[in-house]
Tab-separated table of C-alpha atoms in Angstrom:
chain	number	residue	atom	x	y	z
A	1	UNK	CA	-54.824	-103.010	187.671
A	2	UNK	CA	-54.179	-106.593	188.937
A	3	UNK	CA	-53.058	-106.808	192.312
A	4	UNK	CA	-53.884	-103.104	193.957
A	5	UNK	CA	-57.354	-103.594	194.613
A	6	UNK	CA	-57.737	-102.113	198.522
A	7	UNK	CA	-57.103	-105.449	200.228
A	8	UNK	CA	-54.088	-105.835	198.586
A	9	UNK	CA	-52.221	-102.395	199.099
A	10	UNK	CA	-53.837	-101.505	202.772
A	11	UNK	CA	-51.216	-103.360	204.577
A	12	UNK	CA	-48.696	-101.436	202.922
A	13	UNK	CA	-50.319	-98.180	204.091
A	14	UNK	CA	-50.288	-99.711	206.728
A	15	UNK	CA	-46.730	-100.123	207.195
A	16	UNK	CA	-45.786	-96.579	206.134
A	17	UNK	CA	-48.051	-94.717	208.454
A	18	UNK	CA	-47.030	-92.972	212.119
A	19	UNK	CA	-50.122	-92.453	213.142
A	20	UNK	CA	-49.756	-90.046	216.325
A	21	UNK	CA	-53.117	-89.599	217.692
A	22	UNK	CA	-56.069	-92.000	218.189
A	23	UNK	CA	-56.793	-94.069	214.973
A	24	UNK	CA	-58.857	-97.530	214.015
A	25	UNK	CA	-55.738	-99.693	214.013
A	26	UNK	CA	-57.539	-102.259	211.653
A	27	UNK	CA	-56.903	-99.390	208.613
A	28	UNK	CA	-54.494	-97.264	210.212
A	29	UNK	CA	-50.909	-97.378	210.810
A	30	UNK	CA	-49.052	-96.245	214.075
A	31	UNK	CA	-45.336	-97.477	213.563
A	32	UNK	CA	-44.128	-96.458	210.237
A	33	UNK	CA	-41.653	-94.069	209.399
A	34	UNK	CA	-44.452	-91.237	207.489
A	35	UNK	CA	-45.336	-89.418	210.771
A	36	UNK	CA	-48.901	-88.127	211.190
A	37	UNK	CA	-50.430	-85.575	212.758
A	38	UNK	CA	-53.581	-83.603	213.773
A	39	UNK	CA	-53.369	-80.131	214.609
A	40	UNK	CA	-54.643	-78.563	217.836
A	41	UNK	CA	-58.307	-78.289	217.660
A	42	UNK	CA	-58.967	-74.039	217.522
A	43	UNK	CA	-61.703	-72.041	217.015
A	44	UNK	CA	-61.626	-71.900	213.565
A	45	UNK	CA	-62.115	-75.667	213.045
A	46	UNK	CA	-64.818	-75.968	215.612
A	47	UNK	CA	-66.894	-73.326	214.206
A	48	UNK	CA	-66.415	-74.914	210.477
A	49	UNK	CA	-67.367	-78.264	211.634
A	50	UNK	CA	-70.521	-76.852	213.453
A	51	UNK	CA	-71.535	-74.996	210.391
A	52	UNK	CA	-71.042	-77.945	208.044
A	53	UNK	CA	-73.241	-80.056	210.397
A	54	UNK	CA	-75.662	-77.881	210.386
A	55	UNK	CA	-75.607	-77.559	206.969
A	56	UNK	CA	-76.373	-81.399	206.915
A	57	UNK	CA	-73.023	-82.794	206.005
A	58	UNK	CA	-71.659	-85.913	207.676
A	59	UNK	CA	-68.473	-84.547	210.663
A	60	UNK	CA	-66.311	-87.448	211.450
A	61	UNK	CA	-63.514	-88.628	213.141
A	62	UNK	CA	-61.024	-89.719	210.611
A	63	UNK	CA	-61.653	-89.452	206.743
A	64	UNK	CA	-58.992	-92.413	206.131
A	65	UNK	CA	-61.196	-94.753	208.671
A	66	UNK	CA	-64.538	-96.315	207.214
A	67	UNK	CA	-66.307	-93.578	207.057
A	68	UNK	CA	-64.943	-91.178	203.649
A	69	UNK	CA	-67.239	-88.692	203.286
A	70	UNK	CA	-67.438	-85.687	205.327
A	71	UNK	CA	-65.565	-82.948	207.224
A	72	UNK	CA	-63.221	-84.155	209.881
A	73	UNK	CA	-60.291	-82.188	211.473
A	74	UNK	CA	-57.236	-82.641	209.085
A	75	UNK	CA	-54.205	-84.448	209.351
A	76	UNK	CA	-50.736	-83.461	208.242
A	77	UNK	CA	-47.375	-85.232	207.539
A	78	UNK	CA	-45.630	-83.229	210.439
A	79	UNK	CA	-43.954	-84.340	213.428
A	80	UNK	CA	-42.949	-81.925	216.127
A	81	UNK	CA	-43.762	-78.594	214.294
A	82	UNK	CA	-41.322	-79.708	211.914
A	83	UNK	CA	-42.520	-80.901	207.970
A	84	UNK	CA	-41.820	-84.613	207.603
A	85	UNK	CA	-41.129	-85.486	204.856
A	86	UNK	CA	-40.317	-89.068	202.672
A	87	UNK	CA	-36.660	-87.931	202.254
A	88	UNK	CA	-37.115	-87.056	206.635
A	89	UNK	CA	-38.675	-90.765	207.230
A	90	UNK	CA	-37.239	-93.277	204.693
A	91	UNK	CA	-33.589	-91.704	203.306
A	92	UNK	CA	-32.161	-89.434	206.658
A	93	UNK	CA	-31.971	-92.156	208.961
A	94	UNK	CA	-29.773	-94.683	206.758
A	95	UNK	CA	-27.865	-91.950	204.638
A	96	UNK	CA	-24.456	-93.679	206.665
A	97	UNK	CA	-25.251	-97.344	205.124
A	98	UNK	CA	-22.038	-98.035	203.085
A	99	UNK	CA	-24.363	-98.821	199.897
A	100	UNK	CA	-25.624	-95.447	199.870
A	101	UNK	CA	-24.064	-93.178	197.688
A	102	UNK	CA	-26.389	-89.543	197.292
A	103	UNK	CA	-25.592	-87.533	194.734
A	104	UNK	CA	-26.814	-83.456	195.176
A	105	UNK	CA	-26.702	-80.714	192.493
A	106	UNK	CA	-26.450	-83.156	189.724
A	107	UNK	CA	-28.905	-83.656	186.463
A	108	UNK	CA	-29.883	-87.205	185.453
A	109	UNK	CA	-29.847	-86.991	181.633
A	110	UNK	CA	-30.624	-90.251	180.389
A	111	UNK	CA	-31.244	-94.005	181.074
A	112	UNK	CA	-27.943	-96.178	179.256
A	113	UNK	CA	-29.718	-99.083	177.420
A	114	UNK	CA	-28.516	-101.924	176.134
A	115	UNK	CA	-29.691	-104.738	173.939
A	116	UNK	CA	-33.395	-103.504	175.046
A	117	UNK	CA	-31.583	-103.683	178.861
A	118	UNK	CA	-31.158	-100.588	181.285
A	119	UNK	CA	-27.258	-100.773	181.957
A	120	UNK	CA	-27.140	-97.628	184.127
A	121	UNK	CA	-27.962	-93.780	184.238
A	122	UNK	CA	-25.809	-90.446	182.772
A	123	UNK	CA	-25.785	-87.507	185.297
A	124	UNK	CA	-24.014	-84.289	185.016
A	125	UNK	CA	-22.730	-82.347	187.754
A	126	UNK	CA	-24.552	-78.832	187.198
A	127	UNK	CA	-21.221	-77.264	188.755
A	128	UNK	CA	-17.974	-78.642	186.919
A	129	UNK	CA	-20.382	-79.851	184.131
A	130	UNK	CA	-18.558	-83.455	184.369
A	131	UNK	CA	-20.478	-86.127	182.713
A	132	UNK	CA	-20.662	-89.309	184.876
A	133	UNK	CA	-22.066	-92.796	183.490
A	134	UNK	CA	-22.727	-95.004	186.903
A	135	UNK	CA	-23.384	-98.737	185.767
A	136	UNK	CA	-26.636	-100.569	187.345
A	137	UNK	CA	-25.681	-104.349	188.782
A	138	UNK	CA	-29.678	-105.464	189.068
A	139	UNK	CA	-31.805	-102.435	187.831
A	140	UNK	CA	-32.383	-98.828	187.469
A	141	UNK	CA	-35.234	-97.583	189.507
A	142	UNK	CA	-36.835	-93.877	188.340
A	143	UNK	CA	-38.537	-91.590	190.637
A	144	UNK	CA	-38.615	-88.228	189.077
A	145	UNK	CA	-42.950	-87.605	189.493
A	146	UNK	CA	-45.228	-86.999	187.397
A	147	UNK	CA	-43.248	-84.643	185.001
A	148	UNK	CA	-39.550	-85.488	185.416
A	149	UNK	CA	-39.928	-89.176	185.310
A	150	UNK	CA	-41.449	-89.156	181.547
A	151	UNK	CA	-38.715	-85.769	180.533
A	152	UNK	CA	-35.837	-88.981	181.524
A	153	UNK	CA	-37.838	-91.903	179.129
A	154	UNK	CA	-38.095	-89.908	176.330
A	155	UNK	CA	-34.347	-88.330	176.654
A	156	UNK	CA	-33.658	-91.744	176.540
A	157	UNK	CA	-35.484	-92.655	173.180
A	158	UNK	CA	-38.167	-94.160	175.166
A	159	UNK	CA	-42.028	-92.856	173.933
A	160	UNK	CA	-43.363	-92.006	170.658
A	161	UNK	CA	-40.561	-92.526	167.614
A	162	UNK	CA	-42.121	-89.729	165.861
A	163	UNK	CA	-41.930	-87.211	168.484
A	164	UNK	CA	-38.267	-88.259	169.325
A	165	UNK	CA	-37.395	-88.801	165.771
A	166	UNK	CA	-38.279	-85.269	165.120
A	167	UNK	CA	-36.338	-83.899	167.806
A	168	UNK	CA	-33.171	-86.105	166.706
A	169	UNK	CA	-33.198	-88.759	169.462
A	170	UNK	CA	-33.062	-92.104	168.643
A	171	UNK	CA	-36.128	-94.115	169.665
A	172	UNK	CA	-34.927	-97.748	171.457
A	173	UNK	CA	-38.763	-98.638	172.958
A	174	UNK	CA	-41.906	-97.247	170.701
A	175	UNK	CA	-44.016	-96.681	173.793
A	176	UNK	CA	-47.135	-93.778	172.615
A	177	UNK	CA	-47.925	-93.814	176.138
A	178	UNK	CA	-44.900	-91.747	177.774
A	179	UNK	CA	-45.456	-88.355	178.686
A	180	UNK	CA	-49.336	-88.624	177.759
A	181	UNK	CA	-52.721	-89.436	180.143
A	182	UNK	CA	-51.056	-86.576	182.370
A	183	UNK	CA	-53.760	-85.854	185.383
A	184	UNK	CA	-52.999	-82.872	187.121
A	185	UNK	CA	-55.950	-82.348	189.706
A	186	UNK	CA	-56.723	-78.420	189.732
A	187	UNK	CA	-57.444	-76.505	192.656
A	188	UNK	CA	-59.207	-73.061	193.285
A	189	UNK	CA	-59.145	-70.332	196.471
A	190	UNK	CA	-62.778	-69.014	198.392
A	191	UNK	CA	-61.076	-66.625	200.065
A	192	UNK	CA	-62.858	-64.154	203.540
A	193	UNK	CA	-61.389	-60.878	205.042
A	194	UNK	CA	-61.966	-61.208	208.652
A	195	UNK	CA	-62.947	-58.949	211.428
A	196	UNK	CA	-59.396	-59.594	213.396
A	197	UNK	CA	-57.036	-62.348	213.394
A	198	UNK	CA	-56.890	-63.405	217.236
A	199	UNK	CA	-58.374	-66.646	216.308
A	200	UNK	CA	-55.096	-67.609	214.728
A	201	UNK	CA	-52.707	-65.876	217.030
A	202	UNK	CA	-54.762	-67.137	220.471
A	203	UNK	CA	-52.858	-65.866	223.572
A	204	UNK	CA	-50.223	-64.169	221.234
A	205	UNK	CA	-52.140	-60.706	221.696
A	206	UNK	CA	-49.254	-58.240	221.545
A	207	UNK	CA	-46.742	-58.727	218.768
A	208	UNK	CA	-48.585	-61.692	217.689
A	209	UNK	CA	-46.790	-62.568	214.479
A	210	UNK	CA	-43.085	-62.284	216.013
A	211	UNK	CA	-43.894	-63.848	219.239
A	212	UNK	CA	-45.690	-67.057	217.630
A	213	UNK	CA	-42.415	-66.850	215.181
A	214	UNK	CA	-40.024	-67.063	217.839
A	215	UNK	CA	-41.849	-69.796	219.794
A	216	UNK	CA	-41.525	-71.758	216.895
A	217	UNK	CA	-37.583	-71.049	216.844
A	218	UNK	CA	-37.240	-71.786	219.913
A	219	UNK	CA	-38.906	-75.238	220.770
A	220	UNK	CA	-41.344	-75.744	217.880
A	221	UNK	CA	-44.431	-74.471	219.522
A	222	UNK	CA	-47.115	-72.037	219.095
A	223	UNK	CA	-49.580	-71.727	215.572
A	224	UNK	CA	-46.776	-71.948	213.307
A	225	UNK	CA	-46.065	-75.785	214.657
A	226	UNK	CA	-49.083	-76.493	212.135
A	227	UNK	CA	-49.250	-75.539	208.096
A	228	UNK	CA	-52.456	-73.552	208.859
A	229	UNK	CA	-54.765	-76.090	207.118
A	230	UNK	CA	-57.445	-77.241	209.961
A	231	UNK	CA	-60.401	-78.810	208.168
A	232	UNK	CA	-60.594	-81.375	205.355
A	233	UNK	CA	-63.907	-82.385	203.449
A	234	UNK	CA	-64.458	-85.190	200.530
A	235	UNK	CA	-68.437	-84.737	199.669
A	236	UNK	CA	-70.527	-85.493	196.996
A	237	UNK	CA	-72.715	-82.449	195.231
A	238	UNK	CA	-75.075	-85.028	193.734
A	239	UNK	CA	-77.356	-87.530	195.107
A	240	UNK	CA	-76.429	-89.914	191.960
A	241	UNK	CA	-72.810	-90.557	192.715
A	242	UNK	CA	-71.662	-93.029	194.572
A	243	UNK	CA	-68.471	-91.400	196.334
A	244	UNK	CA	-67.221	-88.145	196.995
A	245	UNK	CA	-66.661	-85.645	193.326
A	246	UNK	CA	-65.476	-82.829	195.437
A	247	UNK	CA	-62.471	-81.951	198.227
A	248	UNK	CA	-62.430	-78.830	200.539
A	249	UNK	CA	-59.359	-77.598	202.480
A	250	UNK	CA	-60.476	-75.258	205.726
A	251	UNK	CA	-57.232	-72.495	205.942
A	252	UNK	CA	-56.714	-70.368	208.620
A	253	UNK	CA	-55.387	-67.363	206.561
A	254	UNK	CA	-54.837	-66.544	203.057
A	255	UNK	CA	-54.942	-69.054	200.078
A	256	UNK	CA	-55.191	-67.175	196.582
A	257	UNK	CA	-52.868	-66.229	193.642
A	258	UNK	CA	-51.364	-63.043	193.735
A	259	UNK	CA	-49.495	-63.461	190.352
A	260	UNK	CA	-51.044	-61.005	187.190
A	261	UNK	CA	-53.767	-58.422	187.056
A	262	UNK	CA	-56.281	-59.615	190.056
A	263	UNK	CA	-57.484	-56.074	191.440
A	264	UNK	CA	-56.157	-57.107	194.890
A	265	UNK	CA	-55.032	-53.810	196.970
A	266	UNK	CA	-52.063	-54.253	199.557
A	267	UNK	CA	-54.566	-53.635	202.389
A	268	UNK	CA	-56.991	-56.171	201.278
A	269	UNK	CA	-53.991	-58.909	200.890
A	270	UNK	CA	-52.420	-57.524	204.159
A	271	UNK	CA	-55.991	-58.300	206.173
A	272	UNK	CA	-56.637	-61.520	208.325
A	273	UNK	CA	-58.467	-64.018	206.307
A	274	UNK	CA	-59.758	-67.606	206.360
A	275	UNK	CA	-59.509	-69.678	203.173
A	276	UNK	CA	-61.103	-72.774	201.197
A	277	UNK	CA	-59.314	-74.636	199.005
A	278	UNK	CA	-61.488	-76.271	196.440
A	279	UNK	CA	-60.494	-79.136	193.968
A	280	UNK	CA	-62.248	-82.309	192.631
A	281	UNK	CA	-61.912	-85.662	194.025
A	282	UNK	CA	-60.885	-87.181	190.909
A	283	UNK	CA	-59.687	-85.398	188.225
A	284	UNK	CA	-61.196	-86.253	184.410
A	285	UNK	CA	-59.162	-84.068	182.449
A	286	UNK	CA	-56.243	-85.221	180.631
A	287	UNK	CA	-52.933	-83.142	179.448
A	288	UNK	CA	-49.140	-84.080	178.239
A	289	UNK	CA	-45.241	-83.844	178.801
A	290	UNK	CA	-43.426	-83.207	176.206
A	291	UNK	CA	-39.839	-82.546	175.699
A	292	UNK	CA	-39.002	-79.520	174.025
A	293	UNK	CA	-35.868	-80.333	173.155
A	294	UNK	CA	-33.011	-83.076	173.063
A	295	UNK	CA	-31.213	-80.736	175.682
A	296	UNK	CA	-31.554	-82.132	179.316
A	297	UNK	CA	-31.439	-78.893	180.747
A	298	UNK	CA	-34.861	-77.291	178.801
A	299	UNK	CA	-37.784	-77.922	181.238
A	300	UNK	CA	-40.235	-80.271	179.504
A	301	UNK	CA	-43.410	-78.351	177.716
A	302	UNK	CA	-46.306	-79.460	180.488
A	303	UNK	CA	-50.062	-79.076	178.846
A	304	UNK	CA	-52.181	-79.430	182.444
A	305	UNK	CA	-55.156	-79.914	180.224
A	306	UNK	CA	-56.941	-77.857	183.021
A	307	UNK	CA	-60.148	-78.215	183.144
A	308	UNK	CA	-61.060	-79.403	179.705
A	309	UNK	CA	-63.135	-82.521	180.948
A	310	UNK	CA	-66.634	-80.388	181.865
A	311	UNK	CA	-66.797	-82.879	184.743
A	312	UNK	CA	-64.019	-81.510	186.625
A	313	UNK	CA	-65.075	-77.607	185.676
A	314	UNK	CA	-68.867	-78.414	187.090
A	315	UNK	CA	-67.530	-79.999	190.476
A	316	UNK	CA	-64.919	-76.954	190.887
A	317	UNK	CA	-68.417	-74.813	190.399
A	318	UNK	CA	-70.291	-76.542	193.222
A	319	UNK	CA	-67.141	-76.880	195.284
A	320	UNK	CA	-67.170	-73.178	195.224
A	321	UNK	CA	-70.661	-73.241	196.380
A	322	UNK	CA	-70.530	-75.240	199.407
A	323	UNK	CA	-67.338	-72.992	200.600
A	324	UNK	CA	-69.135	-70.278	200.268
A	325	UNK	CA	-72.427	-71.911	202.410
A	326	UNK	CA	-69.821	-72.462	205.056
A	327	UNK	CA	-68.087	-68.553	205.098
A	328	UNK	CA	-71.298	-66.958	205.074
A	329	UNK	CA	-73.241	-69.464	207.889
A	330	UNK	CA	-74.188	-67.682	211.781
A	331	UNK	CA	-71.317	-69.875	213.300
A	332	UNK	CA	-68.814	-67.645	210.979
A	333	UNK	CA	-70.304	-64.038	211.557
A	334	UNK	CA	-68.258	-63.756	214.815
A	335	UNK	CA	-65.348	-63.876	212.830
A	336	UNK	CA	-65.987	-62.849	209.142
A	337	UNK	CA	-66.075	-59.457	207.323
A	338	UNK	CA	-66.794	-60.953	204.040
A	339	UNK	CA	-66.362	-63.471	201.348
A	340	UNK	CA	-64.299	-60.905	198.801
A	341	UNK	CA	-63.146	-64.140	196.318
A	342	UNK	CA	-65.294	-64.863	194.503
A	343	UNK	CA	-66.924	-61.106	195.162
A	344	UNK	CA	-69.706	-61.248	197.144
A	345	UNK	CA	-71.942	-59.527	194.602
A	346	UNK	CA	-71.336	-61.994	191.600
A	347	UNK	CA	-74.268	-64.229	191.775
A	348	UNK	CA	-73.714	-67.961	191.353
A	349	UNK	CA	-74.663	-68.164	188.053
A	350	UNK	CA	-71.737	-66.412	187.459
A	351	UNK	CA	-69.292	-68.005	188.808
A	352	UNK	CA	-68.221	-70.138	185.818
A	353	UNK	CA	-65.788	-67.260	184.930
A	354	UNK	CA	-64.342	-66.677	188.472
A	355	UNK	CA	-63.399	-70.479	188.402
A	356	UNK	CA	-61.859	-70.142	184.924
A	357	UNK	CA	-59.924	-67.388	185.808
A	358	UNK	CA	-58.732	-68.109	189.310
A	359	UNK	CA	-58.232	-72.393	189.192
A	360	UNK	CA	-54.909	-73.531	189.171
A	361	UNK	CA	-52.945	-76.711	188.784
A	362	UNK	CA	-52.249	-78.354	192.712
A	363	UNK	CA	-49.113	-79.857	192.117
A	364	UNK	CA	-49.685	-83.744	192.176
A	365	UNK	CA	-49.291	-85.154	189.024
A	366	UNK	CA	-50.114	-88.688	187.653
A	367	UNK	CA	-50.682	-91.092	184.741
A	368	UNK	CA	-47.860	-90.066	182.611
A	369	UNK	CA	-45.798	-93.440	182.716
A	370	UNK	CA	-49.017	-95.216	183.678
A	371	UNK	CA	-49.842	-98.770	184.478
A	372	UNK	CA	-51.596	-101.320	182.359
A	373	UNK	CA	-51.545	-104.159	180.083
A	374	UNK	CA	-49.415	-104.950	177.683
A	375	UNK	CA	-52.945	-104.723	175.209
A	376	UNK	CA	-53.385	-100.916	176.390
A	377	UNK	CA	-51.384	-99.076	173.423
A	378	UNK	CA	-51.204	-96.218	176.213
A	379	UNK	CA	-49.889	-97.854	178.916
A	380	UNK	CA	-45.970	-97.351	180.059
A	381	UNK	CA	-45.208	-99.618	182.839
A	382	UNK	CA	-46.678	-103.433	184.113
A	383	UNK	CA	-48.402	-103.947	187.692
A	384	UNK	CA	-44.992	-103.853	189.518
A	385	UNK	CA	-43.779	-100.662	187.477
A	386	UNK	CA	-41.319	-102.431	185.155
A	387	UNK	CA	-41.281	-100.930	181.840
A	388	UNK	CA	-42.933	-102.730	179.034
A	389	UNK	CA	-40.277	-103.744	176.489
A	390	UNK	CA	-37.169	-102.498	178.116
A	391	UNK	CA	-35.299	-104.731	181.035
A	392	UNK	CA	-34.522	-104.124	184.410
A	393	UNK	CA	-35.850	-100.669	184.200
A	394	UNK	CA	-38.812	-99.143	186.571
A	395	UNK	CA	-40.603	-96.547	187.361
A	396	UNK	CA	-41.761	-96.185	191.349
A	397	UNK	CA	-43.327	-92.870	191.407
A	398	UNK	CA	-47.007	-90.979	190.926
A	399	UNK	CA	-46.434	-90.928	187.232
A	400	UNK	CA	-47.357	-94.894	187.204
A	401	UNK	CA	-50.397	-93.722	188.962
A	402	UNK	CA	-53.667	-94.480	186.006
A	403	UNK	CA	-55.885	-92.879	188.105
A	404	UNK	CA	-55.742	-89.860	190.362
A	405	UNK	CA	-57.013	-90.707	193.840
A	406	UNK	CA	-59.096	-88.590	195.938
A	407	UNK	CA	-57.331	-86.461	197.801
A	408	UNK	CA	-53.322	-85.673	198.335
A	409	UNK	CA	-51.392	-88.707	196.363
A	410	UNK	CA	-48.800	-88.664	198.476
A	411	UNK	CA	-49.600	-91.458	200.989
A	412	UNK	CA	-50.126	-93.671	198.011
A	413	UNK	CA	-46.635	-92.689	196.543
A	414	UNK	CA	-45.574	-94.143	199.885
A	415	UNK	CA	-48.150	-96.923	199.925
A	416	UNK	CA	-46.880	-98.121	196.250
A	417	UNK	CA	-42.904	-97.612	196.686
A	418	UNK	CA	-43.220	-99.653	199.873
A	419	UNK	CA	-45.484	-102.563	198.025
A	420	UNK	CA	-43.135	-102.938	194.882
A	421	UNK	CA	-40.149	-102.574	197.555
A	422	UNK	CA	-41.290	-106.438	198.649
A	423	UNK	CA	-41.536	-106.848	194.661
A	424	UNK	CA	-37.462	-106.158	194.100
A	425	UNK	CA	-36.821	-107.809	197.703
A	426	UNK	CA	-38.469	-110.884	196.722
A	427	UNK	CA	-37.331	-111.218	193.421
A	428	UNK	CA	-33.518	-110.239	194.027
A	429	UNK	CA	-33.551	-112.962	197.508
A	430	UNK	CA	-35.184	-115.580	194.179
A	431	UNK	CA	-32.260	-114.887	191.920
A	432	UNK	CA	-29.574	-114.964	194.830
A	433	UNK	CA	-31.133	-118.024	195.973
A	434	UNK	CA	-30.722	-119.386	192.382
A	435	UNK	CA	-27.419	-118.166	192.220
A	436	UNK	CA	-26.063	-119.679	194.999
A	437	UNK	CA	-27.892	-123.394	194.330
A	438	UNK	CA	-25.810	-123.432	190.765
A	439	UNK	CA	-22.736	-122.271	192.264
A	440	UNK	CA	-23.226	-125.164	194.573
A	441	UNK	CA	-24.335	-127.345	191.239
């Protein structure tokens, strides 16, 4: 899409990024608001990295610097021992400004348009049930995600007339695109029981688990200051590609579904484990939102489309591969029992069936108010997330994403809201410019 090729957008990631530890400050941020973090190196990350290199994958610094493929210590949006989040680093700090108005426990139920224009939004308050109609002076900006931000265009009659027509809503902008192209990367658990778990706990020998709880409590310290994850990897399983297919996640403990009929017995769940999480770089497969109903309160119908491109099903495959190479290396003996998921006895031929039964969606969704021409009968929004037929009406959120990125999409959620931020800025200091010149006219 014209005008986020890498050169364009880096100085926006730039400008978001808190970079707290030692970075390449030619691609890396240090003074933006999204703090940064890398956990305390610990036993379990040195003994992963050791075993990947040995294993004759690449260990680097920084997967975000030059180099982007590999196994590197991970880095977290935390900042001390707390989660930081967007709403932490961008809406806390100014929620006194006098043009600030936030609105909690209240449902957005449609975008007002007029004359093909977005005139403002209808909320309702979930508690009195009040119906308030706010008008817009300049625009209406969406940021719902991947799901929610579609669920408001078509409540509002924008997407497919014969889906909406059928479900009584009147269609004001025939746009096919809305709801569809949905990417939702999948991700699957390689899961260990472990011989004891004083690797996690460290010093925290007696009462380990209330003790590391209550340092946390207290001033934010101890293991629970981190999320657990300590190792990232983007590889490629195939000498023919040219970038990474595949993304591993290193967890100190346990990462695996306990929902429906899995065999697991409390003692087994209860035991100190180490974790991979497994998911492709990019993801192929394509699914839907759809609206269920006219009603604002039915949650949309989702199709994930998981796994139905047989890209994405063989890189899960080999991603489960290389996490088992890594459990089941010398480095990890020390500390590891046994792989038990995927069971140790199924052989890898066989574990086309443990993916399909165990893979589930990650929770970043994209494409489903996508970017592209005006010529692409699928695409929702323009190259500065204005949507195609309808005035002063965006979308600044992962659904505009085409693409899914490699890796977590939130730094580029960040990276694009800040980069068509300068987009509105620009164009509303143009039109008060204009508007004060033919005042003075």
């Amino acid at each position: 899409v014209e005008g986020w090729s890498f050169k364009e957008v880096l100085p926006y990631f730039k400008r978001a990024e808190g970079c707290t530890f030692k970075c390449d400050r030619d691609i890396r941020g240090t003074s933006g608001p999204m703090k940064l973090t890398k956990p305390d190196e610990t036993h379990f990350s040195k003994v992963v990295l050791k075993a990947a290199e040995d294993l004759g994958y690449n260990v680097v610094e920084d997967l975000n610097s030059g180099q982007m493929e590999g196994f590197a210590r991970i880095e977290s949006q935390t900042y001390k021992g707390v989660r930081w989040s967007a709403s932490q680093a961008y809406l806390h700090p100014v929620l006194n400004r006098n043009s600030l108005h936030v609105v909690c426990n209240a449902l957005v139920s449609k975008v007002t348009i007029e004359n093909s224009f977005a005139s403002g939004v209808e909320f309702i308050d979930r508690t009195s049930k009040q119906v308030f109609c706010p008008k817009a002076t300049r625009e209406v900006i969406i940021c719902g995600g991947g799901l929610l931000s579609p669920k408001l265009l078509l409540l509002s009659g924008i997407g497919n007339k014969e889906e909406l027509s059928k479900l009584g809503i009147d269609c004001v902008r025939n746009l096919p695109g809305v709801g569809k192209s949905l990417q939702a990367p999948n991700l699957t658990p390689v899961a260990t029981i472990n011989k004891s778990d004083n690797y996690y706990y460290g010093e925290y020998n007696s009462h380990k688990k209330e003790m590391a709880s209550r340092d946390w409590f207290v001033d934010r310290s101890g293991p629970h200051k981190d999320l657990g994850l300590h190792v990232a990897a983007l590889i490629k399983t195939k000498n023919h590609l040219t970038r990474p297919n595949i993304n591993l996640m290193m967890v100190n403990g346990l990462f695996a579904p306990f929902e429906g009929n899995n065999g697991f017995q409390k003692d087994t769940a209860e035991a100190p484990h180490y974790s991979c999480v497994v998911s492709t770089a990019q993801c192929h497969s394509k699914g839907s939102v759809a609206l269920r109903s006219s009603d604002p309160f039915e949650d949309p119908l989702v199709d994930y489309g998981m796994l139905q491109d047989e890209r994405d099903f063989e890189n899960i495959v080999d991603a489960v591969k290389v996490a088992r190479s890594i459990f089941n290396h010398t480095h990890l003996k020390e500390d590891v029992e046994k792989v038990f998921m995927p069971d140790p006895s199924l052989p890898e031929e066989d574990l086309e069936q443990y993916v399909r039964t165990f893979t589930q969606s990650h929770g970043y969704y994209n494409g489903t108010c996508k970017m592209g021409s005006f010529s692409d009968p699928m695409a929702v929004t323009d190259n500065q997330g204005r949507v195609w037929g309808v005035g002063k009406l965006r979308v600044v959120d992962s659904s505009i994403i085409p693409d899914s990125p490699s890796g977590a999409i939130v730094s580029v959620c960040t990276m694009l809201a800040e980069k068509i931020c300068d987009e509105i800025e620009n164009r509303t200091s143009t039109m008060l410019k204009k508007s004060s010149i033919s005042a003075q006219l």
